[in-house]
GROMACS .gro file of C-alpha atoms in nm:
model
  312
    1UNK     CA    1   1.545   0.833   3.400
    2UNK     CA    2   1.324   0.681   3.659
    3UNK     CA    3   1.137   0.970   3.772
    4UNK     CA    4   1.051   1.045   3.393
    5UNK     CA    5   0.893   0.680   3.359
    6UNK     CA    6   0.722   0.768   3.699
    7UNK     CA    7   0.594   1.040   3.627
    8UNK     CA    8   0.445   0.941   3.264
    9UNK     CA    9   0.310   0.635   3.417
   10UNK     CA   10   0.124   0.820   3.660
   11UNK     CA   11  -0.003   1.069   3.355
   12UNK     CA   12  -0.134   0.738   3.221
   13UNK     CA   13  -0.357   0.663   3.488
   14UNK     CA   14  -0.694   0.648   3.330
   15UNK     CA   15  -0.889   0.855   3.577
   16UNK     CA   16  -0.625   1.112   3.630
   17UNK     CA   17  -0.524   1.153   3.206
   18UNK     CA   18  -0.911   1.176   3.172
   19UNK     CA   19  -0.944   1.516   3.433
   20UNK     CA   20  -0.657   1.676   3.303
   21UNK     CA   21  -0.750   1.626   2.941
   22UNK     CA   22  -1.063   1.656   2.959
   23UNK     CA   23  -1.285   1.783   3.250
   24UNK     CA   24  -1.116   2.151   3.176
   25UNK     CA   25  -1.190   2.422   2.995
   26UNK     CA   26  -1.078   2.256   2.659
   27UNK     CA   27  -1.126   2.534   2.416
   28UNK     CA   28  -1.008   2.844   2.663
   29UNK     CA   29  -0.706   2.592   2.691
   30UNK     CA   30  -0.660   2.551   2.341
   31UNK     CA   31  -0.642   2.883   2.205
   32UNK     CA   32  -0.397   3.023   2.443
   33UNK     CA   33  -0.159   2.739   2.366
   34UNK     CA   34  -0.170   2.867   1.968
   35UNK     CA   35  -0.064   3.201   2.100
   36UNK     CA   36   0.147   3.090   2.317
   37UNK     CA   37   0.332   2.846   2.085
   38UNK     CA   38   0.360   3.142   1.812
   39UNK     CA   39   0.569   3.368   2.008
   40UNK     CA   40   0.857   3.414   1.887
   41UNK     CA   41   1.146   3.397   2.096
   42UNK     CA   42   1.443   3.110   2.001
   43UNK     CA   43   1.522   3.030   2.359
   44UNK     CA   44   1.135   3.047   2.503
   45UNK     CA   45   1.137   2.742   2.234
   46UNK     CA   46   1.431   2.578   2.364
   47UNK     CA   47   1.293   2.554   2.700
   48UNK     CA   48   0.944   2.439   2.586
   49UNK     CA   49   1.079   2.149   2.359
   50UNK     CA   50   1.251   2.044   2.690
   51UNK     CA   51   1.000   1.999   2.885
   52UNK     CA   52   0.789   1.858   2.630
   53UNK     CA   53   1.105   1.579   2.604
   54UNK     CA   54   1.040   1.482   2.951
   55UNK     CA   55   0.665   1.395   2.881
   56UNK     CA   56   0.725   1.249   2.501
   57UNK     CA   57   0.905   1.052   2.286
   58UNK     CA   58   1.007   1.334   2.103
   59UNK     CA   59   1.270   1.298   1.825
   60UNK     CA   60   1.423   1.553   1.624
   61UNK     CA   61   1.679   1.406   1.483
   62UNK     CA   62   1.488   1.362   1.095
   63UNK     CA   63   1.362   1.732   1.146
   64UNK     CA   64   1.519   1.956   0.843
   65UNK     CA   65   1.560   2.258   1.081
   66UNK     CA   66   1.797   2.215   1.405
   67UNK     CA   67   1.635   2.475   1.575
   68UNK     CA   68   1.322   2.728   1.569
   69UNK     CA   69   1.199   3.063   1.665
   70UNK     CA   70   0.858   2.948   1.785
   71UNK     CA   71   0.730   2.654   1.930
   72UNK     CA   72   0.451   2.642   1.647
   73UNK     CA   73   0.738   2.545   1.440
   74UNK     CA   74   0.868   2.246   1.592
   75UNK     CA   75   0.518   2.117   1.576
   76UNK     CA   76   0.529   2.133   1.219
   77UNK     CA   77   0.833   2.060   1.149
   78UNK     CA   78   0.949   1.907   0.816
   79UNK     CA   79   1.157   1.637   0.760
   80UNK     CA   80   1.460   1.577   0.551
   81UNK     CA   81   1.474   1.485   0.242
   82UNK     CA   82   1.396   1.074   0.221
   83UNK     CA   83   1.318   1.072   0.579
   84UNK     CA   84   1.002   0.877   0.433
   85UNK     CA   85   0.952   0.635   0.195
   86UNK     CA   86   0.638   0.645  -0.030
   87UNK     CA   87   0.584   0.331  -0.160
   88UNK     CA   88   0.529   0.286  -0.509
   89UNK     CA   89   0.276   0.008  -0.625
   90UNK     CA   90  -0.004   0.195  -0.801
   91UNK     CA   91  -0.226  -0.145  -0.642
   92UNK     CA   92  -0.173   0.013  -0.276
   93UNK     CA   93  -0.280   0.315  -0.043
   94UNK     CA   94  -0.006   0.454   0.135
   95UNK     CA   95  -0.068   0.584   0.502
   96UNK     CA   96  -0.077   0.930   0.514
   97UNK     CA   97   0.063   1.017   0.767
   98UNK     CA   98   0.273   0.887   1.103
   99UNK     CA   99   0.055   0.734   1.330
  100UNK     CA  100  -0.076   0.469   1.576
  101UNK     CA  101  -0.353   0.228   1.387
  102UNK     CA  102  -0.652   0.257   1.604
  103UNK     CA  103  -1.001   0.124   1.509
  104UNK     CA  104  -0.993  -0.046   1.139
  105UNK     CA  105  -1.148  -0.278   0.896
  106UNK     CA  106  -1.469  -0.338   0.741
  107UNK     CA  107  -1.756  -0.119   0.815
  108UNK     CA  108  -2.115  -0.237   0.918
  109UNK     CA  109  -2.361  -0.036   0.649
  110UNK     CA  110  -2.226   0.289   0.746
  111UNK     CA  111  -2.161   0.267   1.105
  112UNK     CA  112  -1.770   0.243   1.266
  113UNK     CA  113  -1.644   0.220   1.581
  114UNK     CA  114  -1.419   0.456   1.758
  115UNK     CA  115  -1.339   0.207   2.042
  116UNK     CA  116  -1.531  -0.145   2.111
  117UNK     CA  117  -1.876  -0.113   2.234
  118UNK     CA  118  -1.861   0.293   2.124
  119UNK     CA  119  -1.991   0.290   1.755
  120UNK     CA  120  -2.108   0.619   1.522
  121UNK     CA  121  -2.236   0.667   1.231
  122UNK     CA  122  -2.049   0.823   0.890
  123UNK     CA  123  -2.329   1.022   0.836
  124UNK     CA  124  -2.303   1.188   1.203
  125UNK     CA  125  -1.887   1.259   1.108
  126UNK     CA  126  -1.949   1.365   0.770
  127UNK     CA  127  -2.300   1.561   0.850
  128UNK     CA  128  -2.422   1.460   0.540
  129UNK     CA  129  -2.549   1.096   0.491
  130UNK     CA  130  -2.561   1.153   0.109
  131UNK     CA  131  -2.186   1.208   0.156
  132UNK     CA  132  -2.130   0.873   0.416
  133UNK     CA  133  -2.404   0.668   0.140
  134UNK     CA  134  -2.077   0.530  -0.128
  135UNK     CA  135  -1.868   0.389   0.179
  136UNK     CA  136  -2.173   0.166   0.312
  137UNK     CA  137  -1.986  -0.154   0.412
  138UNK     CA  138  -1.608  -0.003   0.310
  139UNK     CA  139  -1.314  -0.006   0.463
  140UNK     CA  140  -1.191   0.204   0.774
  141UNK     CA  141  -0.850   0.351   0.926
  142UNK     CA  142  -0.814   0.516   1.240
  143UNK     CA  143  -0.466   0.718   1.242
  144UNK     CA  144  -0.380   0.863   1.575
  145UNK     CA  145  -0.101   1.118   1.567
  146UNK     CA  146   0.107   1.119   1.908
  147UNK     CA  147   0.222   1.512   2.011
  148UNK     CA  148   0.566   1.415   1.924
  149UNK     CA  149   0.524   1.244   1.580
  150UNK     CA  150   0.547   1.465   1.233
  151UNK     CA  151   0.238   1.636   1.212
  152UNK     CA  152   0.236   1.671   0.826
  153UNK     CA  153  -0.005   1.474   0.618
  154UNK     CA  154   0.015   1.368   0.282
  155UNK     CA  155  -0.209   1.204  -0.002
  156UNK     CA  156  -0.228   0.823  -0.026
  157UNK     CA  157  -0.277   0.823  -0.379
  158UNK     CA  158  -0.295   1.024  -0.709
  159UNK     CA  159  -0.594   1.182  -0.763
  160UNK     CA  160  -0.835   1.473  -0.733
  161UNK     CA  161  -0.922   1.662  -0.394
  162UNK     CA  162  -1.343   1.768  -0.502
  163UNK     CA  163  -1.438   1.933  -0.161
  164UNK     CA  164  -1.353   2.028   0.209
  165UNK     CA  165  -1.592   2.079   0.436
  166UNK     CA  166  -1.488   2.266   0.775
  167UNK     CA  167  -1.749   2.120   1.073
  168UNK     CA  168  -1.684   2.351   1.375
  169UNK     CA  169  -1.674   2.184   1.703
  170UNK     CA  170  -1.534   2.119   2.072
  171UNK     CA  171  -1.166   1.983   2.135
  172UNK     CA  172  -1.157   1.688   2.344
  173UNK     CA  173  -0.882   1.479   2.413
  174UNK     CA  174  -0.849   1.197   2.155
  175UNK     CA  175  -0.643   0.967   2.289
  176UNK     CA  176  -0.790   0.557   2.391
  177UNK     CA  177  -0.906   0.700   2.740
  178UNK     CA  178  -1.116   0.935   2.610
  179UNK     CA  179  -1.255   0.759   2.340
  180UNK     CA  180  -1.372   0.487   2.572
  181UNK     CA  181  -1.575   0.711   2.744
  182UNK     CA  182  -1.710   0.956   2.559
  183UNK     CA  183  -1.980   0.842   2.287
  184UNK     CA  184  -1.962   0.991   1.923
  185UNK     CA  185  -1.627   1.153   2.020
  186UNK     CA  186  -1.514   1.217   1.633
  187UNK     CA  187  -1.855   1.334   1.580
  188UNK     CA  188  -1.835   1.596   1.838
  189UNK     CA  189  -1.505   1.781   1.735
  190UNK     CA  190  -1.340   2.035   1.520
  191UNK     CA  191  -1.287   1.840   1.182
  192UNK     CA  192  -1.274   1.897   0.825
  193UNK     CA  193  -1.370   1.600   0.552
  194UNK     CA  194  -1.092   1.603   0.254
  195UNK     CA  195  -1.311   1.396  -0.052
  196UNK     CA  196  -1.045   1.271  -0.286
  197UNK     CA  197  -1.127   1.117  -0.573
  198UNK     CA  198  -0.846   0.873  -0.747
  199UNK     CA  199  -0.685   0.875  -1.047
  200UNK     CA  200  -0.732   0.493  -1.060
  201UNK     CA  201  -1.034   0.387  -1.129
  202UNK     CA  202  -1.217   0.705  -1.012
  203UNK     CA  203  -1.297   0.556  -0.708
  204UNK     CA  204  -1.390   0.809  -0.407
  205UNK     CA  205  -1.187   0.809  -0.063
  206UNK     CA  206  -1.252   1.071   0.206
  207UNK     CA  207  -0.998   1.181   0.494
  208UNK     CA  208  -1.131   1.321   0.844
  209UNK     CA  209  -0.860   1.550   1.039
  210UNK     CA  210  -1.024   1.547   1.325
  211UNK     CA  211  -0.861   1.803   1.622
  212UNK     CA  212  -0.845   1.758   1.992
  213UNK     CA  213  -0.703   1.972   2.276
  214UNK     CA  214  -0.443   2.225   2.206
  215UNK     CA  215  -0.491   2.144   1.833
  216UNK     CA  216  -0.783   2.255   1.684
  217UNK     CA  217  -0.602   2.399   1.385
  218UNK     CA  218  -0.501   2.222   1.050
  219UNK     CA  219  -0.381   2.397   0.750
  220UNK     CA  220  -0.466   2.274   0.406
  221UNK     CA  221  -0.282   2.375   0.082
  222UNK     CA  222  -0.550   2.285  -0.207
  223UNK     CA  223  -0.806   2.534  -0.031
  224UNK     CA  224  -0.483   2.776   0.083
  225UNK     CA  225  -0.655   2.819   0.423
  226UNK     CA  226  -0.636   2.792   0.817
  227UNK     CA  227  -0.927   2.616   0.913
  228UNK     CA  228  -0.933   2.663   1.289
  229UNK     CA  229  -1.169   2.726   1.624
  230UNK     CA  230  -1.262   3.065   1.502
  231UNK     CA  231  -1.282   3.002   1.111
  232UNK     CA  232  -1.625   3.194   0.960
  233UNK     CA  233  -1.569   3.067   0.601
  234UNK     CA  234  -1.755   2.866   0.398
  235UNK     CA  235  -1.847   2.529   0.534
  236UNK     CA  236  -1.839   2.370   0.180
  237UNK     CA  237  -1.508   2.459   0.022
  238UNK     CA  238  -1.529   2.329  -0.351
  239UNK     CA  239  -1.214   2.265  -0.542
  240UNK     CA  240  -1.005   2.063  -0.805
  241UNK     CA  241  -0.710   2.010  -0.683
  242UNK     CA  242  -0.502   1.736  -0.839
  243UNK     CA  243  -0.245   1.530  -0.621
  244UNK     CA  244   0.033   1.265  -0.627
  245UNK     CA  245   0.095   0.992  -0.427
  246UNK     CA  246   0.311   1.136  -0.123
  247UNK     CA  247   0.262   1.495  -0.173
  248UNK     CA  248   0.219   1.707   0.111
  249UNK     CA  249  -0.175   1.805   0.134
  250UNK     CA  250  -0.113   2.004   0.502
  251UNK     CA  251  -0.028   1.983   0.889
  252UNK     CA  252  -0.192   1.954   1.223
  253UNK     CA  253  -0.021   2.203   1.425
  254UNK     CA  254   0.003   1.970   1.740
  255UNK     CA  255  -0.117   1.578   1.682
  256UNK     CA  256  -0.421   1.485   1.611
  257UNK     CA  257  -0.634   1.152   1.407
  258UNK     CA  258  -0.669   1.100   1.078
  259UNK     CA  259  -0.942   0.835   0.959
  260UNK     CA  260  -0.949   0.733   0.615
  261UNK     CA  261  -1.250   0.582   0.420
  262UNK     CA  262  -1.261   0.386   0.127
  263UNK     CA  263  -1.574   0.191  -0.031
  264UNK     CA  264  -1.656  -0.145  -0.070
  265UNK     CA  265  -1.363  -0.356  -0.235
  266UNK     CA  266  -1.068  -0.230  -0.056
  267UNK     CA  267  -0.872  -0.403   0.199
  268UNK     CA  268  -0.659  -0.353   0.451
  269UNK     CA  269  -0.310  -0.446   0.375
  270UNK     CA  270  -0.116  -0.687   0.583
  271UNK     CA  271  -0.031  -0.535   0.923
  272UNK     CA  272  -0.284  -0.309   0.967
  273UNK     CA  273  -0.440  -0.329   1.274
  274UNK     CA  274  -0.478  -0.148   1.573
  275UNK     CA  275  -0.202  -0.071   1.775
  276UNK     CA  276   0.048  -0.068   1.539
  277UNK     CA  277   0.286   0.133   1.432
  278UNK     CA  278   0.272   0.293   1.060
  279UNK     CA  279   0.463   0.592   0.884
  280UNK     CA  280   0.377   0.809   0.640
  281UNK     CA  281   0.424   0.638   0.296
  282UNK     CA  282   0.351   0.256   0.429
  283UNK     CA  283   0.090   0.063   0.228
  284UNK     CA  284  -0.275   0.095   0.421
  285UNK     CA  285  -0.504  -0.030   0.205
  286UNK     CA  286  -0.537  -0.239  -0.103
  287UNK     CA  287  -0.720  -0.098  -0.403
  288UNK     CA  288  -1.030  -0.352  -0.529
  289UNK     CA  289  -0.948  -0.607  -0.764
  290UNK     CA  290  -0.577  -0.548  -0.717
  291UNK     CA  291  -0.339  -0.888  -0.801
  292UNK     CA  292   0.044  -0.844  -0.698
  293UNK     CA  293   0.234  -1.115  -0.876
  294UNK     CA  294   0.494  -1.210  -0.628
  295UNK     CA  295   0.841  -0.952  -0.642
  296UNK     CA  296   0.659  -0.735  -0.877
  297UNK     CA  297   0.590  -0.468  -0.627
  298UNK     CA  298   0.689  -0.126  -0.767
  299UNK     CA  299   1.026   0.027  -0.558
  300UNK     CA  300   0.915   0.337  -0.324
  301UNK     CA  301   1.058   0.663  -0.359
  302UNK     CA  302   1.175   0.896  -0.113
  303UNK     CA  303   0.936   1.209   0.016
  304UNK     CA  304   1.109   1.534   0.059
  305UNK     CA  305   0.791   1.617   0.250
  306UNK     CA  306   0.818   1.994   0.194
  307UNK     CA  307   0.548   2.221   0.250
  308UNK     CA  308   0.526   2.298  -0.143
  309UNK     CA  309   0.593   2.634  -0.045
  310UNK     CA  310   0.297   2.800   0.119
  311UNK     CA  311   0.411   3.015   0.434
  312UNK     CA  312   0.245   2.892   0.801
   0.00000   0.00000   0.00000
């Protein structure tokens, strides 16, 4: 309709998205909206899935449930079974998770950009430049979850999950608007770093959740925890957790970014580059060395994308 276009075009207006994302009490904000979106109450959901239809793209229609109690469980919603295809080809990194590519490619030493002209440095996300020192001139993928995309996330590869580390932190906005304006943005907000070490050739790879507004909460299954705005834990969260190609590893429980590092030798695979378009399951990056004779490429296989049965 055109007062729904209307209205999300004026939404978009860079000063305007930037106030109401941003230049309010972001924190305050974001807890109430986890209590708020775990009441439950069927038709309190109804009604808030309704109006978050008229600001979103939001699709149910690969969502396993038809309806829900709470709001928190739309936003973590699983799909049905083969709703996502992980592809196959030991050579290949799948994606994740459904997103938006933003910043990607090769890295300069250790620093990355989060928009042109806004750079930071691994060591300043991971808080550890011991931990940024194996991906000095690697390869980089910003993943930017929309609110109404599948919120689940899911391990590119089989391997080993080492460590989490929880870093505490504020909740801005993370969408292109804010990340052209404010400086070190990833650096600055609640995240966790997921090291993953793979099967294949023991080569290292680390994930960064990183939360924004009304989503600083991510649940993790290796570690069996809620890491979230008022998590007192452990920073450093050992473990050895193996994990297969397309199996579930946890959820944001609104949307969020994911950026995945890799060290030198990998390469992005055709396609990936910002602003497009990616599911979970879609080759991201090419492993080093890696030679595909032509129609040799391993079939995918369908994700059931379950939650390997740990409650929310």
């Amino acid at each position: 309709m055109k007062w729904r276009h209307g209205w999300r075009a004026l939404l978009q207006h860079e000063q305007l998205n930037f106030l109401l994302t941003n230049r309010i009490p972001r924190i305050a904000l974001t807890r109430a909206m986890g209590r708020f979106s775990r009441i439950r109450s069927p038709w309190l959901a109804r009604l808030s899935i309704a109006v978050w239809k008229q600001f979103t793209d939001l699709d149910l229609s690969e969502a396993k449930a038809s309806s829900f109690d709470r709001l928190h469980d739309c936003f973590i919603r699983e799909l049905k079974h083969g709703a996502r295809c992980v592809d196959g080809d030991p050579s290949v990194l799948v994606s994740p998770c459904d997103a938006i590519v933003g910043e990607c490619g090769a890295m300069q030493g250790t620093t990355v950009f989060q928009a042109k002209g806004f750079p930071y440095r691994l060591a300043d996300l991971f808080g550890d430049a011991a931990a940024a020192a194996p991906y000095a001139d690697g390869c980089y993928v910003t993943l930017r979850l929309r609110s109404d995309m599948y919120h689940r996330f899911h391990a590119p590869h089989d391997g080993r999950i080492e460590r989490v580390t929880h870093h505490s932190g504020d909740t801005w906005n993370v969408n292109p608007i804010a990340l052209k304006r404010i400086e070190r943005l990833y650096c600055r907000n609640e995240r966790a770093t997921l090291r993953l070490r793979l099967d294949a050739g023991g080569h290292l790879l680390t994930l960064v959740p990183v939360a924004a507004i009304l989503v600083a909460s991510l649940r993790l299954h290796c570690v069996d925890l809620r890491l979230h705005l008022g998590y007192r834990g452990p920073k450093h969260i050992d473990c050895d957790a193996p994990v297969a190609k397309g199996q579930e590893l946890g959820w944001f429980e609104h949307g969020s970014t994911i950026i995945v590092f890799a060290p030198r030798g990998f390469a992005l695979c055709p396609g990936i580059e910002s602003g497009a378009a990616v599911r979970m399951g879609q080759p991201l990056m090419r492993l080093p060395d890696s030679r595909e004779p032509p129609g040799t490429s391993p079939a995918c296989h369908a994700a059931a994308a379950t939650s390997n049965g740990i409650p929310s």
